[in-house]
Tab-separated table of C-alpha atoms in Angstrom:
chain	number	residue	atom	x	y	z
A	1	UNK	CA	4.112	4.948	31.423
A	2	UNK	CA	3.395	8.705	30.661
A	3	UNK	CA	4.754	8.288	27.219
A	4	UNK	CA	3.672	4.997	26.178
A	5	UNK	CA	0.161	6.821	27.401
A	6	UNK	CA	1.122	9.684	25.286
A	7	UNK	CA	1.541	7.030	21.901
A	8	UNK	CA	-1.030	4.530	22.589
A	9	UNK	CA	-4.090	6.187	24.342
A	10	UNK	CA	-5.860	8.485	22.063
A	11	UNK	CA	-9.544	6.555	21.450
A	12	UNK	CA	-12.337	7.938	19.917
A	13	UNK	CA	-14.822	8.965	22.445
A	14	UNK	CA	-17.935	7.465	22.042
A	15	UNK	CA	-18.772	5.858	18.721
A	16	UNK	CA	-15.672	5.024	16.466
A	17	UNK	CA	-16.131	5.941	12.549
A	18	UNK	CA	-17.537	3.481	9.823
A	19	UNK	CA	-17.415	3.007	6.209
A	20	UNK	CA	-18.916	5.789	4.296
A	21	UNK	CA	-19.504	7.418	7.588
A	22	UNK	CA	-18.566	11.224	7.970
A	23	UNK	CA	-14.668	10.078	8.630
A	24	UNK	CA	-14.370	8.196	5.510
A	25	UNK	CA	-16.249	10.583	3.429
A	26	UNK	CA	-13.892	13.663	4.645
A	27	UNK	CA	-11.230	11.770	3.611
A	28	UNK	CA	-12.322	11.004	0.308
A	29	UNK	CA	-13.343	14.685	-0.322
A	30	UNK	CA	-9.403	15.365	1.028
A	31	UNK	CA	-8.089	12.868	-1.298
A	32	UNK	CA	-9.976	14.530	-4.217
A	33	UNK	CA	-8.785	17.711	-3.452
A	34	UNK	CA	-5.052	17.191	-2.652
A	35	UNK	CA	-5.025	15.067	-5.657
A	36	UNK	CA	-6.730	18.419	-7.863
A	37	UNK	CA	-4.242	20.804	-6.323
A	38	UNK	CA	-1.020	18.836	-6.703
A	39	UNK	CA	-1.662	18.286	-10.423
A	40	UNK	CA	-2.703	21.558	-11.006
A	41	UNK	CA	0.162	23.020	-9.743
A	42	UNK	CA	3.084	20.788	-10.329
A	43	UNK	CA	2.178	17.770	-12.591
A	44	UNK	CA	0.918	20.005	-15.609
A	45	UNK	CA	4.206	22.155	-15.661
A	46	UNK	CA	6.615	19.774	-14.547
A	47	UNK	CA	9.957	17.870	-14.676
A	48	UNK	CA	11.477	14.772	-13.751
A	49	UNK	CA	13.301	16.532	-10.560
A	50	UNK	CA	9.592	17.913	-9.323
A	51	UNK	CA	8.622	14.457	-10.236
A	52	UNK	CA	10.753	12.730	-7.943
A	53	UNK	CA	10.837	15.415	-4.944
A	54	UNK	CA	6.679	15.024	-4.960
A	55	UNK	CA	7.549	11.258	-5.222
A	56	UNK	CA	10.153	11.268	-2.553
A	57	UNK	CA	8.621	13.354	0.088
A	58	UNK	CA	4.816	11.335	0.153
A	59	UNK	CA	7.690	8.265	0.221
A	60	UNK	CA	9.364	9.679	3.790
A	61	UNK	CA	6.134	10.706	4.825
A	62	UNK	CA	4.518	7.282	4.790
A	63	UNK	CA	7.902	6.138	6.173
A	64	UNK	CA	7.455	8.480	9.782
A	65	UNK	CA	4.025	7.739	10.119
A	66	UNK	CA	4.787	3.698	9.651
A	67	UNK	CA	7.522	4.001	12.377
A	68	UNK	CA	4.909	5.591	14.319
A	69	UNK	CA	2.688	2.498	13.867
A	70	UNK	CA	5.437	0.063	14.493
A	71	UNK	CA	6.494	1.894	17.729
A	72	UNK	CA	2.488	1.953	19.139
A	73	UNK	CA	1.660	-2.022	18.080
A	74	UNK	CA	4.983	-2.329	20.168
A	75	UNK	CA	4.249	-0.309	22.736
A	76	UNK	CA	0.748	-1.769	23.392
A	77	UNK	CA	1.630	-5.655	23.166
A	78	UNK	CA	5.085	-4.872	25.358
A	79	UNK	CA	6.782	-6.787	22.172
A	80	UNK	CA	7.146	-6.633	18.671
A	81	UNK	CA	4.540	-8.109	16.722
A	82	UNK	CA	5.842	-9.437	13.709
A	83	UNK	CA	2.512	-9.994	11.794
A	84	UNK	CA	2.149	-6.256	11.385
A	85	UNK	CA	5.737	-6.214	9.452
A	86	UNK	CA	4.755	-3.739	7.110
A	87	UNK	CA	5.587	-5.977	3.795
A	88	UNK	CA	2.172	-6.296	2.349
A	89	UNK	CA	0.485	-4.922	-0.801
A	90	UNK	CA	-0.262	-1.621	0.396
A	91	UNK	CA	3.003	-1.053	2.367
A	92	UNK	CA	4.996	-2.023	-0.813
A	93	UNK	CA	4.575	1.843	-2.306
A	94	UNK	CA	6.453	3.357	0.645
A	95	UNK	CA	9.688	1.705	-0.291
A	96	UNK	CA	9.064	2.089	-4.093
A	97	UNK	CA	8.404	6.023	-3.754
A	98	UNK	CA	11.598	6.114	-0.956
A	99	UNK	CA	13.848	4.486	-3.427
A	100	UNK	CA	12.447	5.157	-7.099
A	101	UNK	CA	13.755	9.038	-7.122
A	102	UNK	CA	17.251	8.138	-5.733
A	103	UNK	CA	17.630	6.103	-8.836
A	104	UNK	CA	19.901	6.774	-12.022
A	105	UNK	CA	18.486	4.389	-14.627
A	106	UNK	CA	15.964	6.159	-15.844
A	107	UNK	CA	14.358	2.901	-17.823
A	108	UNK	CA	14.119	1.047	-13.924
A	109	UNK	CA	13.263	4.486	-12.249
A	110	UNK	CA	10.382	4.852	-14.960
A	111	UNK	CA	9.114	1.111	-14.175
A	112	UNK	CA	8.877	1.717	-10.571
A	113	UNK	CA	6.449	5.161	-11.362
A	114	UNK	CA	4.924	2.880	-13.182
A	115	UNK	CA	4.340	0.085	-10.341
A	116	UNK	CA	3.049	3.508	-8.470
A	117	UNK	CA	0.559	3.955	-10.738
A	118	UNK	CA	-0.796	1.023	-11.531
A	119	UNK	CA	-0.684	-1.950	-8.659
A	120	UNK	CA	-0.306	0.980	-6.115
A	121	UNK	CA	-3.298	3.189	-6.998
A	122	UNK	CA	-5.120	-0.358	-7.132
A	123	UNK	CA	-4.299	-0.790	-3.749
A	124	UNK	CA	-5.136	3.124	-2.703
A	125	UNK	CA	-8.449	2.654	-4.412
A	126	UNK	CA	-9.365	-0.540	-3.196
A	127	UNK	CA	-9.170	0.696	0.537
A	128	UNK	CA	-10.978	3.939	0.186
A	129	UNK	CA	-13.460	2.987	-1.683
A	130	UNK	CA	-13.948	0.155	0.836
A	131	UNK	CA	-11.753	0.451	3.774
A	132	UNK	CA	-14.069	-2.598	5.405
A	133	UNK	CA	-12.292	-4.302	8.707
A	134	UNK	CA	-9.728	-1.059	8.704
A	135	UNK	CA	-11.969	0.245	10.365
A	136	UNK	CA	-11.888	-1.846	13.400
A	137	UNK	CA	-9.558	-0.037	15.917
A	138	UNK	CA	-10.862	2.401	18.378
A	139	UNK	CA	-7.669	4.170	18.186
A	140	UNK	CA	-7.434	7.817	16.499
A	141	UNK	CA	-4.082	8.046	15.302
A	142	UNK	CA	-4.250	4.092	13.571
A	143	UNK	CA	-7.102	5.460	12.147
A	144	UNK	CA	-5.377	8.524	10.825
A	145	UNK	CA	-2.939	6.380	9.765
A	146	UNK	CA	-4.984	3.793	7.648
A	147	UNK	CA	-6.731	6.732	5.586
A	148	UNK	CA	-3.651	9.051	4.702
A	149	UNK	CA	-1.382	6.100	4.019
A	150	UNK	CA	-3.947	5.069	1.326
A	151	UNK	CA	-4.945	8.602	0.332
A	152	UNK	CA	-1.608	9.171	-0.424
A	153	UNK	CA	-0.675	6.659	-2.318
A	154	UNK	CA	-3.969	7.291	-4.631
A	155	UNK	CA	-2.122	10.675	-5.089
A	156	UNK	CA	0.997	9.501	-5.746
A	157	UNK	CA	-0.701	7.424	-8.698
A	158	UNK	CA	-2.952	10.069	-9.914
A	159	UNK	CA	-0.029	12.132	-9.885
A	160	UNK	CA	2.332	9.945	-11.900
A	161	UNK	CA	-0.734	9.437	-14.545
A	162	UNK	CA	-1.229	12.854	-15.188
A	163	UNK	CA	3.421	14.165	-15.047
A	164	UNK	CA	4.322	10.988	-17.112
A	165	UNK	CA	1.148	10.991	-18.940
A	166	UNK	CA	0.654	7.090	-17.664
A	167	UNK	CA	-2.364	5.435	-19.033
A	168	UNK	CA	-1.593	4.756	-23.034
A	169	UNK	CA	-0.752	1.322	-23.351
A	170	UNK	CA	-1.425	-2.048	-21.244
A	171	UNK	CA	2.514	-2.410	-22.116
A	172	UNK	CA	2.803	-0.002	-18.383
A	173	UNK	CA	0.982	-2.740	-16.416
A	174	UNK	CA	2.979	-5.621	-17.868
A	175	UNK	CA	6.292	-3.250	-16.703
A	176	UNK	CA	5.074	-2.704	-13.706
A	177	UNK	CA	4.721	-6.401	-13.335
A	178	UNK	CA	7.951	-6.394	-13.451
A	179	UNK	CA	8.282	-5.203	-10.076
A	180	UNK	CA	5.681	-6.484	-8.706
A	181	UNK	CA	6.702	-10.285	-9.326
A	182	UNK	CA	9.992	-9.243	-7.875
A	183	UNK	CA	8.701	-8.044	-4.562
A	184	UNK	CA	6.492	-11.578	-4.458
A	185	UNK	CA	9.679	-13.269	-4.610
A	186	UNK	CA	11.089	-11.218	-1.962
A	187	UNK	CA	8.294	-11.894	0.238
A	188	UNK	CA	8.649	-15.691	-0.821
A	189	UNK	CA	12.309	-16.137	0.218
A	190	UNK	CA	11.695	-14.289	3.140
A	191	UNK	CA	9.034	-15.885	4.572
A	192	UNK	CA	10.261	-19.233	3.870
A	193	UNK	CA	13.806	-18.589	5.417
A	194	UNK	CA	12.260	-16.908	8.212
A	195	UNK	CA	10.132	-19.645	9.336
A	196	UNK	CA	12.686	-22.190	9.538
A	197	UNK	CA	15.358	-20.195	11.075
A	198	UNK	CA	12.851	-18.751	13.641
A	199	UNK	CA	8.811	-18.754	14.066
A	200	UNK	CA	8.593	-22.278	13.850
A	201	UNK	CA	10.908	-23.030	17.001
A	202	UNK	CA	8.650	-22.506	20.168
A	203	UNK	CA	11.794	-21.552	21.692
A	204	UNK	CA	12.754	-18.815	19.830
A	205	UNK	CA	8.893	-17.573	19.051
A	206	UNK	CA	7.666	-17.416	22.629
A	207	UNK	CA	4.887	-15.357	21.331
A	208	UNK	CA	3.530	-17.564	18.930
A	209	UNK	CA	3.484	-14.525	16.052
A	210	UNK	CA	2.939	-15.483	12.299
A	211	UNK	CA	5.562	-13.904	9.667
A	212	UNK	CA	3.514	-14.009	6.324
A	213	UNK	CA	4.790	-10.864	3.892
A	214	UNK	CA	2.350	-10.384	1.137
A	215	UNK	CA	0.142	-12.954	2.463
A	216	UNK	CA	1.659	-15.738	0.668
A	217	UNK	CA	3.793	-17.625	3.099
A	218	UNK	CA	3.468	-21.505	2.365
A	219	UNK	CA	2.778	-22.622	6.498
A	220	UNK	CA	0.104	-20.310	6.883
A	221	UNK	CA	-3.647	-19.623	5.461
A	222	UNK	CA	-4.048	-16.406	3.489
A	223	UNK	CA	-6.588	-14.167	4.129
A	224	UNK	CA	-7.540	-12.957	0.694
A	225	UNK	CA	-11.110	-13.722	-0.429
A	226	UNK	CA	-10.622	-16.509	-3.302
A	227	UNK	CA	-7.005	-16.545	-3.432
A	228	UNK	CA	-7.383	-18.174	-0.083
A	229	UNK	CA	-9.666	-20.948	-1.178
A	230	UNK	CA	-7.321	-21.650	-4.070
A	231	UNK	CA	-4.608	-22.043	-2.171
A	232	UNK	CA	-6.278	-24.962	0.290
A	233	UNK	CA	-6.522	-27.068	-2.534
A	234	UNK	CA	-3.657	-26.625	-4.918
A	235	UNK	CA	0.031	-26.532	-5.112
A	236	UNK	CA	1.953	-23.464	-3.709
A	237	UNK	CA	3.178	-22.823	-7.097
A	238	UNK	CA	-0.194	-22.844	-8.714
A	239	UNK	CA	-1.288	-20.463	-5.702
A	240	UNK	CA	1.495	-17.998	-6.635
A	241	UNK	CA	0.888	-18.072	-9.859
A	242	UNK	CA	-2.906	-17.473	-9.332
A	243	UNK	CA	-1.759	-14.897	-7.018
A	244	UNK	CA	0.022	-12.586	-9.648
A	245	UNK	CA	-2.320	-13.317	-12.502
A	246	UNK	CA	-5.142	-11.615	-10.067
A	247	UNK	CA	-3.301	-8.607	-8.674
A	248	UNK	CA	-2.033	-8.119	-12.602
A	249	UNK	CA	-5.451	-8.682	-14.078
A	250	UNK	CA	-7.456	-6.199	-11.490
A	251	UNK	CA	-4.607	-3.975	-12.517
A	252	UNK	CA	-5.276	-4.317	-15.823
A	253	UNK	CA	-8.929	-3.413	-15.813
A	254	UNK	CA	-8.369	-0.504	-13.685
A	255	UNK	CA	-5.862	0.842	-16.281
A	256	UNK	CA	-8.327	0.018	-19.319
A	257	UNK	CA	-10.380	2.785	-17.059
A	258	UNK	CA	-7.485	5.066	-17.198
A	259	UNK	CA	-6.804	4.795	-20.683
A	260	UNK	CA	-11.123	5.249	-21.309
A	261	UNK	CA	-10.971	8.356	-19.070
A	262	UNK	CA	-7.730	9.751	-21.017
A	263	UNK	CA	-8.899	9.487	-24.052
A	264	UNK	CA	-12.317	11.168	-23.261
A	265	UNK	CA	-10.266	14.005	-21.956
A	266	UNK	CA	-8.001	14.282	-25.402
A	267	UNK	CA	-11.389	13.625	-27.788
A	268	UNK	CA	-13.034	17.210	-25.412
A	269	UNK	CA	-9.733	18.638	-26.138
A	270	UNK	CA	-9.286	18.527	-30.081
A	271	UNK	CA	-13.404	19.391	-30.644
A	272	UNK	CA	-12.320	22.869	-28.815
């Protein structure tokens, strides 16, 4: 009991933190600031190995602090919840930054950064701008968790942008689609072979948990804001489809941003 205490009882004392409260503002200023140093000192004067070692070690690091999570949701339901399987859109960057530097090819290795820095900083973004019901657990380290896990991956995008010089051509969000449809289908398959081989037997799911990777599993509801309504009323393919046209669009106009930012920075840098 002393060490599932040890894991699972650290809650904030009084008043836990909300959105653009003190908490979520320090983090944002820590963001900025990691982000300024780590491209100051390694993405300007750079190469690919510093590329992948910076890519690599925010990877592991967002691996130990996700077995950390897993091992606490565990520890406080006395099972393993499998709706916290961390397969969604903003878990997805861990594996790519884990596996992206081990590879050779540098063509796939390249599309992967490119996933990083596109669908992956939209993710980042998204949740620090407006981490919203993330901040609904009284518990410090979860908390911890939510806002480095996203901070991080904001870095590893910014990051990526400014080493590769990311942020030319829309032709890097239509690569990074690339991956991006593949780990849908992943998610598909899985959740489609998991339900019928397990969670939809009583007797094997005792606990009644949901398996839905990327929120697109066909037996449950969704809860993304539109996508969700879509997908009452037409046919799982049109859903996925819908799905990947939103995620690649909102991808899309954040990159347009990068590539408006970048070339504000080159037109400053020629009038000097």
């Amino acid at each position: 009991m002393l060490f599932v205490d040890l894991i699972t009882d650290w809650r904030w004392p009084n008043v836990r933190p909300t959105v653009f409260g003190w908490y979520h503002i320090m983090w944002i200023i820590i963001m900025i600031l990691v982000v300024v140093l780590l491209c100051l000192i390694f993405a300007r004067k750079h190469d690919s190995k510093t590329d992948d070692r910076v890519i690599f070690f925010i990877g592991t690091m967002l691996l130990a602090i996700e077995i950390y999570k897993q091992i606490f949701y565990t520890l406080k339901a006395g099972h393993y919840q499998w709706y916290i399987f961390p397969f969604q859109f903003c878990s997805i960057p861990m594996y790519v930054a884990c596996i992206a530097p081990l590879i050779k090819n540098v063509k796939v290795k390249e599309t992967m950064y490119k996933f990083l820095a596109s669908f992956g900083l939209l993710a980042g973004i998204a949740v620090m701008i407006y981490p919203g019901d993330c901040f609904n657990s009284w518990y410090v380290t979860i908390l911890i968790h939510t806002m480095l896990w996203h901070a991080s991956i904001v870095i590893m995008g910014v990051y990526l942008i400014v080493a590769k010089g990311y942020g030319k051509s829309i032709k890097e969000v239509m690569n990074a689609s690339i991956v991006f449809t593949i780990i849908l289908m992943i998610a598909v398959v899985a959740n489609v072979l998991a339900y019928n081989l397990y969670f939809k037997d009583p007797t094997l799911n005792i606990y009644n948990d949901k398996f839905y990777l990327m929120y697109v599993s066909p037996y449950y509801e969704t809860p993304l804001p539109i996508l969700s309504n879509i997908k009452e009323v037409a046919p799982y393919p049109i859903f996925l489809l819908c799905y990947i046209l939103a995620f690649v669009i909102g991808t899309s106009i954040l990159w347009f941003i990068i590539k408006g930012i970048r070339n504000l920075i080159e037109a400053k840098e020629k009038n000097k």
